[in-house]
DNA sequence: ATGTGC
């Protein structure tokens, strides 16, 4: 008997986990999957959806997105919203890499403009943007400056010469959540954050030079400033050791808190506290601070990417129109107001491996994108395509304005190393015309595309269910890996 | 993801 026997299909590519599977459930679950990925999904990830649906104040349903897979407490590729009145906040619902996210930068260059400079460009990017496990940034942050980074995020970066003032307009939250409070971040997290600011990280984090390969929606692509054949740059990076430490610190706090507040948990990894408790409020302020760190981090890398293109191509970044298209968070919880049965409900929306996909008219998105919905950036795996989608009204109604964030892992790192040889992967990439520069051979095997679910199908399910709609496909020309 | 184990 599998938990899947209890699940019924609601409509094409949407499954429901009934609230009756377990007596403790306070809501039902929803899974956005096609039949094939539903069959392939591990029961453990569905168990996690059931566990979340048992948490206090869970609103409507616990959601599994097309890239759902088993994670720490909460699945990755999931959304859960908890009512501020009687609900909880949980670090496991955000994950370790707070504000791991994606930024897309456009140019006015065509592939032909950079073709003979591509080797030089990727080599210089690899050199100018520190990457790898434990990598350190190249700036020397003063002890007291880390508080400004945590409290002001990308604003701090721009004020300190990293990038343009107008960059801030096209970042989720304008690159700074004002409720952040560095006083709630431990000294240990700050100590880890200080040397790492302005670095890419490792694993599936990357920096890619890409070309727009296909346009699915001319109108929206036009609004986002994208056209076929355009060279773009994508950054996939997070809050490094700083966010990791904030998560670890508050998991410990919450492990005590849930007992003190007498919250019944199906899994200790769901450790949480009531929204209005001191523990939850402290976590939110610290988590927002780590999110700000990640926005500052991507902002600094943006600056060095522009400098690198200027150096190699001999034109100014302004002349190359290296504007940011958008920047999205993939791991974050936010206080948001959502409509339900005609009422405004205040929720803490936990997105773990999920992209905000606010639809047309949302005041939270830049004015220039408001008529078409926000850009949704979904990275592929090494050497494969990435996608730009737009947020929709359907997402607002069904998924708290959220959609998938990428290709979920299907092989563990160790398994990937057994199954793939770095040399093979490099040859395959080369055959597809993709250049790669990585810190280690190891990471190339660990990040083999075969170790991940196909991003194309993830995006297709998002598009067909309407929780985000396709705008453009971009394909890599060259990639750097940490 | 991560000073890739406390």
CSV table of C-alpha atoms (C1' of nucleotides) in Angstrom, one decimal:
chain,number,residue,atom,x,y,z
A,1,UNK,CA,0.0,0.0,0.0
A,2,UNK,CA,1.5,3.3,-1.1
A,3,UNK,CA,0.3,6.7,-0.1
A,4,UNK,CA,-0.2,7.3,-3.8
A,5,UNK,CA,-3.3,5.0,-3.6
A,6,UNK,CA,-5.0,7.8,-1.7
A,7,UNK,CA,-4.3,10.5,-4.2
A,8,UNK,CA,-6.7,11.5,-6.9
A,9,UNK,CA,-6.3,13.6,-10.0
A,10,UNK,CA,-8.1,16.9,-9.8
A,11,UNK,CA,-7.4,17.9,-13.4
A,12,UNK,CA,-4.7,17.5,-16.0
A,13,UNK,CA,-1.3,17.6,-14.2
A,14,UNK,CA,-2.8,18.4,-10.8
A,15,UNK,CA,-3.2,15.8,-8.0
A,16,UNK,CA,-4.9,16.1,-4.7
A,17,UNK,CA,-3.7,14.6,-1.4
A,18,UNK,CA,-7.0,14.4,0.5
A,19,UNK,CA,-7.1,15.9,4.0
A,20,UNK,CA,-8.4,12.6,5.2
A,21,UNK,CA,-5.2,10.6,4.7
A,22,UNK,CA,-4.2,11.3,8.2
A,23,UNK,CA,-6.4,12.4,11.2
A,24,UNK,CA,-4.1,15.2,12.1
A,25,UNK,CA,-4.3,16.9,8.7
A,26,UNK,CA,-5.7,20.5,8.9
A,27,UNK,CA,-5.6,20.9,5.1
A,28,UNK,CA,-5.2,18.9,1.9
A,29,UNK,CA,-2.2,18.7,-0.4
A,30,UNK,CA,-1.8,19.6,-4.0
A,31,UNK,CA,0.8,18.2,-6.4
A,32,UNK,CA,1.5,19.8,-9.8
A,33,UNK,CA,2.9,16.8,-11.7
A,34,UNK,CA,2.3,15.1,-15.0
A,35,UNK,CA,1.5,11.4,-14.8
A,36,UNK,CA,5.1,10.3,-15.5
A,37,UNK,CA,6.6,12.5,-12.7
A,38,UNK,CA,3.8,11.5,-10.3
A,39,UNK,CA,4.7,7.8,-10.9
A,40,UNK,CA,8.4,8.5,-10.4
A,41,UNK,CA,7.9,10.7,-7.3
A,42,UNK,CA,9.2,9.1,-4.0
A,43,UNK,CA,6.6,8.4,-1.4
A,44,UNK,CA,8.8,10.3,1.1
A,45,UNK,CA,8.1,13.6,-0.6
A,46,UNK,CA,4.3,13.1,-0.4
A,47,UNK,CA,4.6,12.1,3.3
A,48,UNK,CA,6.3,15.5,3.8
A,49,UNK,CA,3.4,17.2,2.1
A,50,UNK,CA,1.0,15.4,4.5
A,51,UNK,CA,3.2,16.4,7.5
A,52,UNK,CA,3.1,20.0,6.5
A,53,UNK,CA,-0.7,19.9,6.1
A,54,UNK,CA,-0.8,18.9,9.8
A,55,UNK,CA,1.0,22.1,11.0
A,56,UNK,CA,-1.0,24.8,12.9
A,57,UNK,CA,-2.6,27.5,10.7
A,58,UNK,CA,-1.8,25.9,7.4
A,59,UNK,CA,-3.9,27.7,4.8
A,60,UNK,CA,-5.8,25.9,2.1
A,61,UNK,CA,-3.3,23.3,1.0
A,62,UNK,CA,0.4,22.2,1.2
A,63,UNK,CA,1.7,22.5,-2.4
A,64,UNK,CA,4.2,20.3,-4.3
A,65,UNK,CA,5.4,22.0,-7.5
A,66,UNK,CA,6.6,20.2,-10.7
A,67,UNK,CA,10.1,19.9,-9.3
A,68,UNK,CA,9.2,18.5,-5.9
A,69,UNK,CA,11.6,16.1,-4.2
A,70,UNK,CA,12.4,15.0,-0.6
A,71,UNK,CA,14.1,17.6,1.5
A,72,UNK,CA,14.9,18.5,5.1
A,73,UNK,CA,11.4,18.4,6.8
A,74,UNK,CA,9.8,20.2,3.9
A,75,UNK,CA,10.2,19.0,0.4
A,76,UNK,CA,12.2,21.1,-2.1
A,77,UNK,CA,9.9,22.4,-4.8
A,78,UNK,CA,7.2,23.2,-2.3
A,79,UNK,CA,5.0,26.0,-0.9
A,80,UNK,CA,3.2,26.2,2.4
A,81,UNK,CA,1.4,29.3,3.7
A,82,UNK,CA,0.5,29.7,7.4
A,83,UNK,CA,-2.0,32.2,8.7
A,84,UNK,CA,-0.4,34.9,10.8
A,85,UNK,CA,-3.3,34.6,13.3
A,86,UNK,CA,-2.8,31.0,14.3
A,87,UNK,CA,0.0,29.7,12.2
A,88,UNK,CA,3.7,28.9,12.5
A,89,UNK,CA,7.0,29.9,11.0
A,90,UNK,CA,9.6,27.1,10.2
A,91,UNK,CA,13.2,27.4,9.1
A,92,UNK,CA,12.8,24.0,7.4
A,93,UNK,CA,10.2,25.6,5.1
A,94,UNK,CA,12.9,27.9,3.7
A,95,UNK,CA,16.0,25.7,3.7
A,96,UNK,CA,19.7,26.1,4.4
A,97,UNK,CA,20.6,28.3,1.5
A,98,UNK,CA,18.4,31.3,2.4
A,99,UNK,CA,17.6,33.4,-0.7
A,100,UNK,CA,19.4,31.1,-3.1
A,101,UNK,CA,18.2,32.8,-6.2
A,102,UNK,CA,18.6,33.7,-9.9
A,103,UNK,CA,19.4,36.9,-11.6
A,104,UNK,CA,19.3,37.6,-15.4
A,105,UNK,CA,21.2,40.3,-17.0
A,106,UNK,CA,20.6,41.3,-20.7
A,107,UNK,CA,22.9,42.9,-23.2
A,108,UNK,CA,22.5,44.3,-26.7
A,109,UNK,CA,25.1,41.9,-28.0
A,110,UNK,CA,24.5,39.1,-30.5
A,111,UNK,CA,26.2,35.7,-30.3
A,112,UNK,CA,28.4,36.7,-33.2
A,113,UNK,CA,29.7,39.7,-31.3
A,114,UNK,CA,31.3,37.6,-28.6
A,115,UNK,CA,32.0,34.3,-30.4
A,116,UNK,CA,35.7,34.8,-30.8
A,117,UNK,CA,36.0,36.3,-27.3
A,118,UNK,CA,34.1,33.6,-25.5
A,119,UNK,CA,37.1,31.7,-24.1
A,120,UNK,CA,38.6,34.9,-22.8
A,121,UNK,CA,35.3,36.0,-21.3
A,122,UNK,CA,34.6,32.8,-19.4
A,123,UNK,CA,38.2,32.6,-18.2
A,124,UNK,CA,38.0,36.2,-17.0
A,125,UNK,CA,34.6,35.7,-15.3
A,126,UNK,CA,36.0,32.7,-13.6
A,127,UNK,CA,38.9,34.7,-12.4
A,128,UNK,CA,37.0,37.9,-11.4
A,129,UNK,CA,34.1,36.2,-9.5
A,130,UNK,CA,35.4,33.9,-6.7
A,131,UNK,CA,33.8,30.5,-6.6
A,132,UNK,CA,34.0,27.1,-5.0
A,133,UNK,CA,33.5,25.6,-1.6
A,134,UNK,CA,34.6,28.0,1.2
A,135,UNK,CA,35.6,30.6,-1.4
A,136,UNK,CA,36.3,34.1,-0.2
A,137,UNK,CA,35.2,37.3,-1.9
A,138,UNK,CA,37.9,39.6,-3.0
A,139,UNK,CA,36.9,42.6,-1.0
A,140,UNK,CA,37.8,43.3,2.6
A,141,UNK,CA,34.6,44.0,4.5
A,142,UNK,CA,35.2,45.9,7.8
A,143,UNK,CA,33.8,44.2,10.9
A,144,UNK,CA,30.9,46.8,11.3
A,145,UNK,CA,30.0,46.7,7.6
A,146,UNK,CA,28.5,43.3,7.7
A,147,UNK,CA,25.6,44.7,9.7
A,148,UNK,CA,24.9,47.2,6.9
A,149,UNK,CA,25.0,44.4,4.3
A,150,UNK,CA,22.5,42.4,6.4
A,151,UNK,CA,20.2,45.3,7.0
A,152,UNK,CA,20.4,47.0,3.6
A,153,UNK,CA,21.2,44.2,1.1
A,154,UNK,CA,21.6,45.3,-2.5
A,155,UNK,CA,21.0,48.9,-1.5
A,156,UNK,CA,24.3,48.7,0.5
A,157,UNK,CA,26.0,47.3,-2.6
A,158,UNK,CA,24.8,50.0,-4.9
A,159,UNK,CA,25.7,52.7,-2.4
A,160,UNK,CA,29.2,51.2,-2.2
A,161,UNK,CA,29.8,51.4,-5.9
A,162,UNK,CA,28.6,47.9,-7.0
A,163,UNK,CA,26.2,48.6,-9.9
A,164,UNK,CA,23.6,51.2,-10.8
A,165,UNK,CA,20.8,52.7,-8.8
A,166,UNK,CA,18.2,51.6,-11.4
A,167,UNK,CA,19.3,48.0,-10.8
A,168,UNK,CA,17.3,48.0,-7.5
A,169,UNK,CA,14.0,48.6,-9.3
A,170,UNK,CA,14.2,45.2,-10.9
A,171,UNK,CA,15.1,43.0,-7.9
A,172,UNK,CA,12.4,41.1,-5.9
A,173,UNK,CA,11.9,43.3,-2.8
A,174,UNK,CA,14.2,45.8,-4.5
A,175,UNK,CA,17.0,43.7,-3.1
A,176,UNK,CA,16.2,44.6,0.5
A,177,UNK,CA,13.7,43.4,3.0
A,178,UNK,CA,13.3,46.3,5.5
A,179,UNK,CA,12.2,44.1,8.4
A,180,UNK,CA,15.6,42.4,8.5
A,181,UNK,CA,17.6,42.9,11.7
A,182,UNK,CA,21.3,42.1,11.8
A,183,UNK,CA,21.1,42.0,15.6
A,184,UNK,CA,19.2,38.7,15.3
A,185,UNK,CA,22.1,37.2,13.3
A,186,UNK,CA,24.7,35.3,15.4
A,187,UNK,CA,28.3,36.5,15.5
A,188,UNK,CA,29.2,33.1,14.0
A,189,UNK,CA,27.0,33.7,11.0
A,190,UNK,CA,28.5,37.1,10.5
A,191,UNK,CA,32.0,35.7,10.8
A,192,UNK,CA,31.3,33.2,8.1
A,193,UNK,CA,29.6,35.9,5.9
A,194,UNK,CA,32.3,38.6,6.1
A,195,UNK,CA,35.0,36.9,4.0
A,196,UNK,CA,32.5,35.3,1.6
A,197,UNK,CA,30.6,38.3,0.4
A,198,UNK,CA,30.9,38.6,-3.4
A,199,UNK,CA,31.4,34.9,-4.2
A,200,UNK,CA,29.4,32.4,-6.2
A,201,UNK,CA,29.6,29.3,-4.0
A,202,UNK,CA,29.5,25.7,-5.3
A,203,UNK,CA,27.3,22.8,-6.2
A,204,UNK,CA,24.5,23.8,-8.6
A,205,UNK,CA,25.4,27.5,-8.3
A,206,UNK,CA,26.7,28.9,-11.6
A,207,UNK,CA,27.4,31.8,-13.7
A,208,UNK,CA,26.5,31.4,-17.4
A,209,UNK,CA,26.8,33.4,-20.6
A,210,UNK,CA,23.7,32.4,-22.6
A,211,UNK,CA,21.9,33.3,-25.8
A,212,UNK,CA,18.1,33.7,-26.1
A,213,UNK,CA,17.2,30.6,-28.1
A,214,UNK,CA,13.4,30.8,-28.4
A,215,UNK,CA,10.7,33.2,-27.7
A,216,UNK,CA,7.2,31.8,-26.8
A,217,UNK,CA,5.5,35.1,-26.1
A,218,UNK,CA,6.6,38.1,-28.1
A,219,UNK,CA,4.6,40.7,-26.1
A,220,UNK,CA,5.9,39.7,-22.7
A,221,UNK,CA,9.5,39.1,-24.0
A,222,UNK,CA,9.3,42.6,-25.4
A,223,UNK,CA,8.3,44.0,-22.0
A,224,UNK,CA,11.2,42.2,-20.4
A,225,UNK,CA,13.6,43.5,-23.1
A,226,UNK,CA,14.4,40.1,-24.5
A,227,UNK,CA,14.7,39.1,-28.1
A,228,UNK,CA,15.9,36.0,-30.0
A,229,UNK,CA,19.7,35.8,-30.5
A,230,UNK,CA,20.5,38.2,-27.6
A,231,UNK,CA,23.4,37.4,-25.3
A,232,UNK,CA,22.3,37.3,-21.6
A,233,UNK,CA,24.1,36.4,-18.4
A,234,UNK,CA,22.6,34.3,-15.6
A,235,UNK,CA,23.8,34.2,-12.0
A,236,UNK,CA,22.6,31.4,-9.7
A,237,UNK,CA,23.9,31.9,-6.2
A,238,UNK,CA,22.8,32.4,-2.5
A,239,UNK,CA,23.8,33.6,0.9
A,240,UNK,CA,26.8,31.3,1.3
A,241,UNK,CA,27.9,30.2,4.8
A,242,UNK,CA,26.1,33.1,6.3
A,243,UNK,CA,22.6,31.9,5.4
A,244,UNK,CA,23.5,28.4,6.2
A,245,UNK,CA,24.6,29.4,9.7
A,246,UNK,CA,21.4,31.4,10.2
A,247,UNK,CA,19.3,28.4,9.3
A,248,UNK,CA,21.4,26.1,11.6
A,249,UNK,CA,21.2,28.6,14.5
A,250,UNK,CA,17.4,28.9,14.3
A,251,UNK,CA,16.7,25.2,13.8
A,252,UNK,CA,18.2,24.8,17.2
A,253,UNK,CA,16.1,27.6,18.6
A,254,UNK,CA,13.0,26.1,17.0
A,255,UNK,CA,13.8,22.6,18.3
A,256,UNK,CA,13.2,24.0,21.8
A,257,UNK,CA,10.4,26.4,20.8
A,258,UNK,CA,8.1,23.8,19.3
A,259,UNK,CA,8.2,21.8,22.6
A,260,UNK,CA,7.7,24.9,24.7
A,261,UNK,CA,4.8,26.0,22.6
A,262,UNK,CA,3.4,22.4,22.6
A,263,UNK,CA,3.2,22.0,18.9
A,264,UNK,CA,2.6,18.4,17.8
A,265,UNK,CA,5.0,17.5,14.9
A,266,UNK,CA,5.0,14.5,12.6
A,267,UNK,CA,8.7,15.1,12.0
A,268,UNK,CA,11.2,16.9,14.3
A,269,UNK,CA,12.7,18.5,11.1
A,270,UNK,CA,9.5,20.6,10.9
A,271,UNK,CA,10.6,22.4,14.1
A,272,UNK,CA,8.7,25.7,14.2
A,273,UNK,CA,7.2,28.4,16.5
A,274,UNK,CA,3.9,30.4,16.4
A,275,UNK,CA,4.1,33.4,14.2
A,276,UNK,CA,3.7,35.9,17.1
A,277,UNK,CA,6.3,34.2,19.3
A,278,UNK,CA,9.6,35.8,20.0
A,279,UNK,CA,11.4,32.8,18.4
A,280,UNK,CA,9.5,33.1,15.1
A,281,UNK,CA,9.9,36.9,15.0
A,282,UNK,CA,13.6,36.6,15.6
A,283,UNK,CA,14.0,34.0,12.9
A,284,UNK,CA,12.1,36.1,10.4
A,285,UNK,CA,14.4,39.1,11.1
A,286,UNK,CA,17.5,37.0,10.8
A,287,UNK,CA,16.3,35.1,7.7
A,288,UNK,CA,15.4,38.4,6.0
A,289,UNK,CA,19.0,39.6,6.9
A,290,UNK,CA,20.5,36.6,5.2
A,291,UNK,CA,18.2,37.2,2.2
A,292,UNK,CA,19.6,40.7,2.0
A,293,UNK,CA,23.1,39.3,2.1
A,294,UNK,CA,22.3,37.2,-0.9
A,295,UNK,CA,20.9,40.2,-2.8
A,296,UNK,CA,24.1,42.2,-2.0
A,297,UNK,CA,26.1,39.2,-3.1
A,298,UNK,CA,24.4,38.9,-6.5
A,299,UNK,CA,24.6,42.7,-6.9
A,300,UNK,CA,28.4,42.6,-6.4
A,301,UNK,CA,28.8,39.8,-8.9
A,302,UNK,CA,26.7,41.8,-11.4
A,303,UNK,CA,29.2,44.7,-11.1
A,304,UNK,CA,32.2,42.4,-11.7
A,305,UNK,CA,30.4,40.8,-14.6
A,306,UNK,CA,29.9,44.2,-16.2
A,307,UNK,CA,33.5,45.1,-15.5
A,308,UNK,CA,34.7,41.9,-17.1
A,309,UNK,CA,32.6,42.4,-20.3
A,310,UNK,CA,33.9,46.0,-20.4
A,311,UNK,CA,37.5,44.8,-20.2
A,312,UNK,CA,37.3,42.1,-22.8
A,313,UNK,CA,34.9,43.8,-25.3
A,314,UNK,CA,36.2,47.3,-24.9
A,315,UNK,CA,32.8,49.0,-24.5
A,316,UNK,CA,31.0,50.4,-21.5
A,317,UNK,CA,28.4,48.3,-19.8
A,318,UNK,CA,25.9,51.1,-20.4
A,319,UNK,CA,26.7,51.0,-24.1
A,320,UNK,CA,26.2,47.2,-24.0
A,321,UNK,CA,22.9,47.8,-22.3
A,322,UNK,CA,23.7,45.3,-19.5
A,323,UNK,CA,20.5,45.9,-17.6
A,324,UNK,CA,19.2,43.5,-15.1
A,325,UNK,CA,16.0,41.8,-16.3
A,326,UNK,CA,15.0,40.6,-12.8
A,327,UNK,CA,16.3,38.8,-9.7
A,328,UNK,CA,14.2,36.1,-7.9
A,329,UNK,CA,14.5,34.3,-4.6
A,330,UNK,CA,14.1,30.6,-4.6
A,331,UNK,CA,14.3,29.9,-0.9
A,332,UNK,CA,12.5,32.4,1.3
A,333,UNK,CA,9.5,33.0,3.5
A,334,UNK,CA,7.6,36.2,3.2
A,335,UNK,CA,4.7,37.9,4.9
A,336,UNK,CA,2.1,38.4,2.2
A,337,UNK,CA,-1.6,39.2,1.9
A,338,UNK,CA,-3.5,36.8,-0.3
A,339,UNK,CA,-7.2,36.8,-1.3
A,340,UNK,CA,-9.3,33.9,-0.2
A,341,UNK,CA,-13.1,33.8,-0.7
A,342,UNK,CA,-13.1,37.6,-1.1
A,343,UNK,CA,-11.2,38.3,2.1
A,344,UNK,CA,-7.6,39.5,2.5
A,345,UNK,CA,-5.6,37.0,4.6
A,346,UNK,CA,-2.2,37.7,6.1
A,347,UNK,CA,0.1,34.7,5.6
A,348,UNK,CA,3.7,33.7,6.0
A,349,UNK,CA,4.3,32.0,2.6
A,350,UNK,CA,7.2,29.6,2.8
A,351,UNK,CA,8.8,29.0,-0.6
A,352,UNK,CA,11.5,26.3,-0.6
A,353,UNK,CA,12.8,25.6,-4.0
A,354,UNK,CA,10.0,27.7,-5.4
A,355,UNK,CA,9.8,30.9,-7.4
A,356,UNK,CA,7.4,33.7,-6.7
A,357,UNK,CA,5.2,34.1,-9.8
A,358,UNK,CA,3.0,37.1,-9.0
A,359,UNK,CA,0.6,37.9,-11.8
A,360,UNK,CA,-0.5,41.0,-13.6
A,361,UNK,CA,-1.5,43.9,-11.4
A,362,UNK,CA,0.5,42.9,-8.3
A,363,UNK,CA,1.9,46.0,-6.6
A,364,UNK,CA,4.9,44.1,-5.4
A,365,UNK,CA,6.4,43.9,-9.0
A,366,UNK,CA,8.1,46.6,-10.9
A,367,UNK,CA,5.8,49.1,-12.6
A,368,UNK,CA,7.3,48.3,-16.0
A,369,UNK,CA,6.3,44.6,-15.7
A,370,UNK,CA,3.0,45.1,-13.8
A,371,UNK,CA,0.8,44.6,-16.8
A,372,UNK,CA,2.2,41.2,-17.8
A,373,UNK,CA,3.2,39.8,-14.4
A,374,UNK,CA,6.6,39.3,-12.9
A,375,UNK,CA,9.5,37.6,-14.6
A,376,UNK,CA,10.0,34.0,-13.3
A,377,UNK,CA,13.6,32.7,-13.8
A,378,UNK,CA,14.1,29.0,-13.8
A,379,UNK,CA,17.6,27.7,-14.3
A,380,UNK,CA,18.4,24.4,-15.9
A,381,UNK,CA,21.3,22.2,-15.0
A,382,UNK,CA,24.9,22.5,-16.3
A,383,UNK,CA,24.9,22.8,-20.0
A,384,UNK,CA,21.1,22.6,-20.5
A,385,UNK,CA,18.6,25.3,-21.2
A,386,UNK,CA,17.1,27.7,-18.7
A,387,UNK,CA,13.7,29.5,-18.9
A,388,UNK,CA,12.0,32.8,-18.4
A,389,UNK,CA,8.3,32.6,-17.6
A,390,UNK,CA,5.8,35.2,-16.3
A,391,UNK,CA,3.6,35.1,-13.2
A,392,UNK,CA,-0.1,34.6,-13.6
A,393,UNK,CA,-3.5,35.2,-12.0
A,394,UNK,CA,-3.8,31.4,-11.8
A,395,UNK,CA,-0.7,31.3,-9.6
A,396,UNK,CA,-2.3,33.9,-7.4
A,397,UNK,CA,-5.5,31.9,-7.0
A,398,UNK,CA,-3.9,28.4,-6.7
A,399,UNK,CA,-0.3,28.5,-5.4
A,400,UNK,CA,0.0,31.7,-3.4
A,401,UNK,CA,1.7,33.2,-6.5
A,402,UNK,CA,4.4,30.5,-6.9
A,403,UNK,CA,5.8,28.1,-9.4
A,404,UNK,CA,8.7,25.6,-9.7
A,405,UNK,CA,12.3,26.7,-9.4
A,406,UNK,CA,14.3,24.3,-11.6
A,407,UNK,CA,15.3,20.8,-12.1
A,408,UNK,CA,15.2,18.7,-9.0
A,409,UNK,CA,18.0,16.3,-8.2
A,410,UNK,CA,17.3,12.7,-8.9
A,411,UNK,CA,20.8,11.3,-8.1
A,412,UNK,CA,22.7,12.0,-4.9
A,413,UNK,CA,26.1,13.7,-5.3
A,414,UNK,CA,27.9,10.5,-4.5
A,415,UNK,CA,25.8,8.5,-6.9
A,416,UNK,CA,26.4,11.0,-9.7
A,417,UNK,CA,30.1,10.7,-9.1
A,418,UNK,CA,29.8,6.9,-9.6
A,419,UNK,CA,27.7,7.2,-12.7
A,420,UNK,CA,29.5,10.0,-14.6
A,421,UNK,CA,33.1,10.7,-15.5
A,422,UNK,CA,34.0,14.4,-15.7
A,423,UNK,CA,35.8,13.8,-19.0
A,424,UNK,CA,32.6,12.4,-20.6
A,425,UNK,CA,30.5,15.3,-19.4
A,426,UNK,CA,33.0,17.8,-20.7
A,427,UNK,CA,33.1,16.1,-24.1
A,428,UNK,CA,29.3,16.2,-24.3
A,429,UNK,CA,29.2,19.9,-23.4
A,430,UNK,CA,31.9,20.6,-26.0
A,431,UNK,CA,29.9,18.7,-28.6
A,432,UNK,CA,27.0,21.0,-27.8
A,433,UNK,CA,29.3,24.0,-28.1
A,434,UNK,CA,29.2,24.8,-24.4
A,435,UNK,CA,32.5,25.9,-22.7
A,436,UNK,CA,33.0,25.1,-19.0
A,437,UNK,CA,35.3,26.4,-16.4
A,438,UNK,CA,35.1,24.7,-13.0
A,439,UNK,CA,37.1,24.7,-9.7
A,440,UNK,CA,37.3,20.9,-9.5
A,441,UNK,CA,36.6,17.9,-11.8
A,442,UNK,CA,34.5,16.6,-9.0
A,443,UNK,CA,31.8,19.2,-9.3
A,444,UNK,CA,31.5,18.4,-13.1
A,445,UNK,CA,30.5,14.8,-12.3
A,446,UNK,CA,28.3,15.8,-9.3
A,447,UNK,CA,26.4,18.3,-11.5
A,448,UNK,CA,26.0,16.1,-14.5
A,449,UNK,CA,22.7,16.9,-16.2
A,450,UNK,CA,21.7,13.3,-15.9
A,451,UNK,CA,21.7,13.7,-12.1
A,452,UNK,CA,18.7,16.0,-12.4
A,453,UNK,CA,15.2,15.8,-13.5
A,454,UNK,CA,14.7,17.3,-17.0
A,455,UNK,CA,14.0,21.0,-16.6
A,456,UNK,CA,12.0,21.1,-19.8
A,457,UNK,CA,9.3,18.9,-18.3
A,458,UNK,CA,9.2,20.9,-15.1
A,459,UNK,CA,8.6,24.1,-17.1
A,460,UNK,CA,6.1,22.4,-19.3
A,461,UNK,CA,4.0,21.4,-16.3
A,462,UNK,CA,4.1,25.0,-14.9
A,463,UNK,CA,3.0,26.3,-18.3
A,464,UNK,CA,0.3,23.8,-18.9
A,465,UNK,CA,-1.3,24.2,-15.5
A,466,UNK,CA,-1.0,28.0,-15.8
A,467,UNK,CA,0.9,28.6,-12.6
A,468,UNK,CA,3.4,30.5,-14.8
A,469,UNK,CA,3.5,30.9,-18.6
A,470,UNK,CA,6.5,30.5,-20.9
A,471,UNK,CA,8.2,33.6,-22.3
A,472,UNK,CA,11.7,32.6,-23.5
A,473,UNK,CA,14.2,29.8,-23.5
A,474,UNK,CA,17.9,30.6,-23.1
A,475,UNK,CA,20.7,28.2,-23.8
A,476,UNK,CA,24.3,28.3,-22.4
A,477,UNK,CA,27.3,29.2,-24.4
A,478,UNK,CA,29.8,29.1,-21.5
A,479,UNK,CA,29.5,28.3,-17.8
A,480,UNK,CA,31.6,28.7,-14.7
A,481,UNK,CA,31.0,26.3,-11.7
A,482,UNK,CA,32.3,26.6,-8.2
B,1,DA,C1',23.2,24.3,-0.3
B,2,DT,C1',27.4,24.0,3.4
B,3,DG,C1',34.4,25.4,6.8
B,4,DT,C1',30.5,18.5,2.0
B,5,DG,C1',30.3,15.0,9.9
B,6,DC,C1',29.5,17.0,15.9
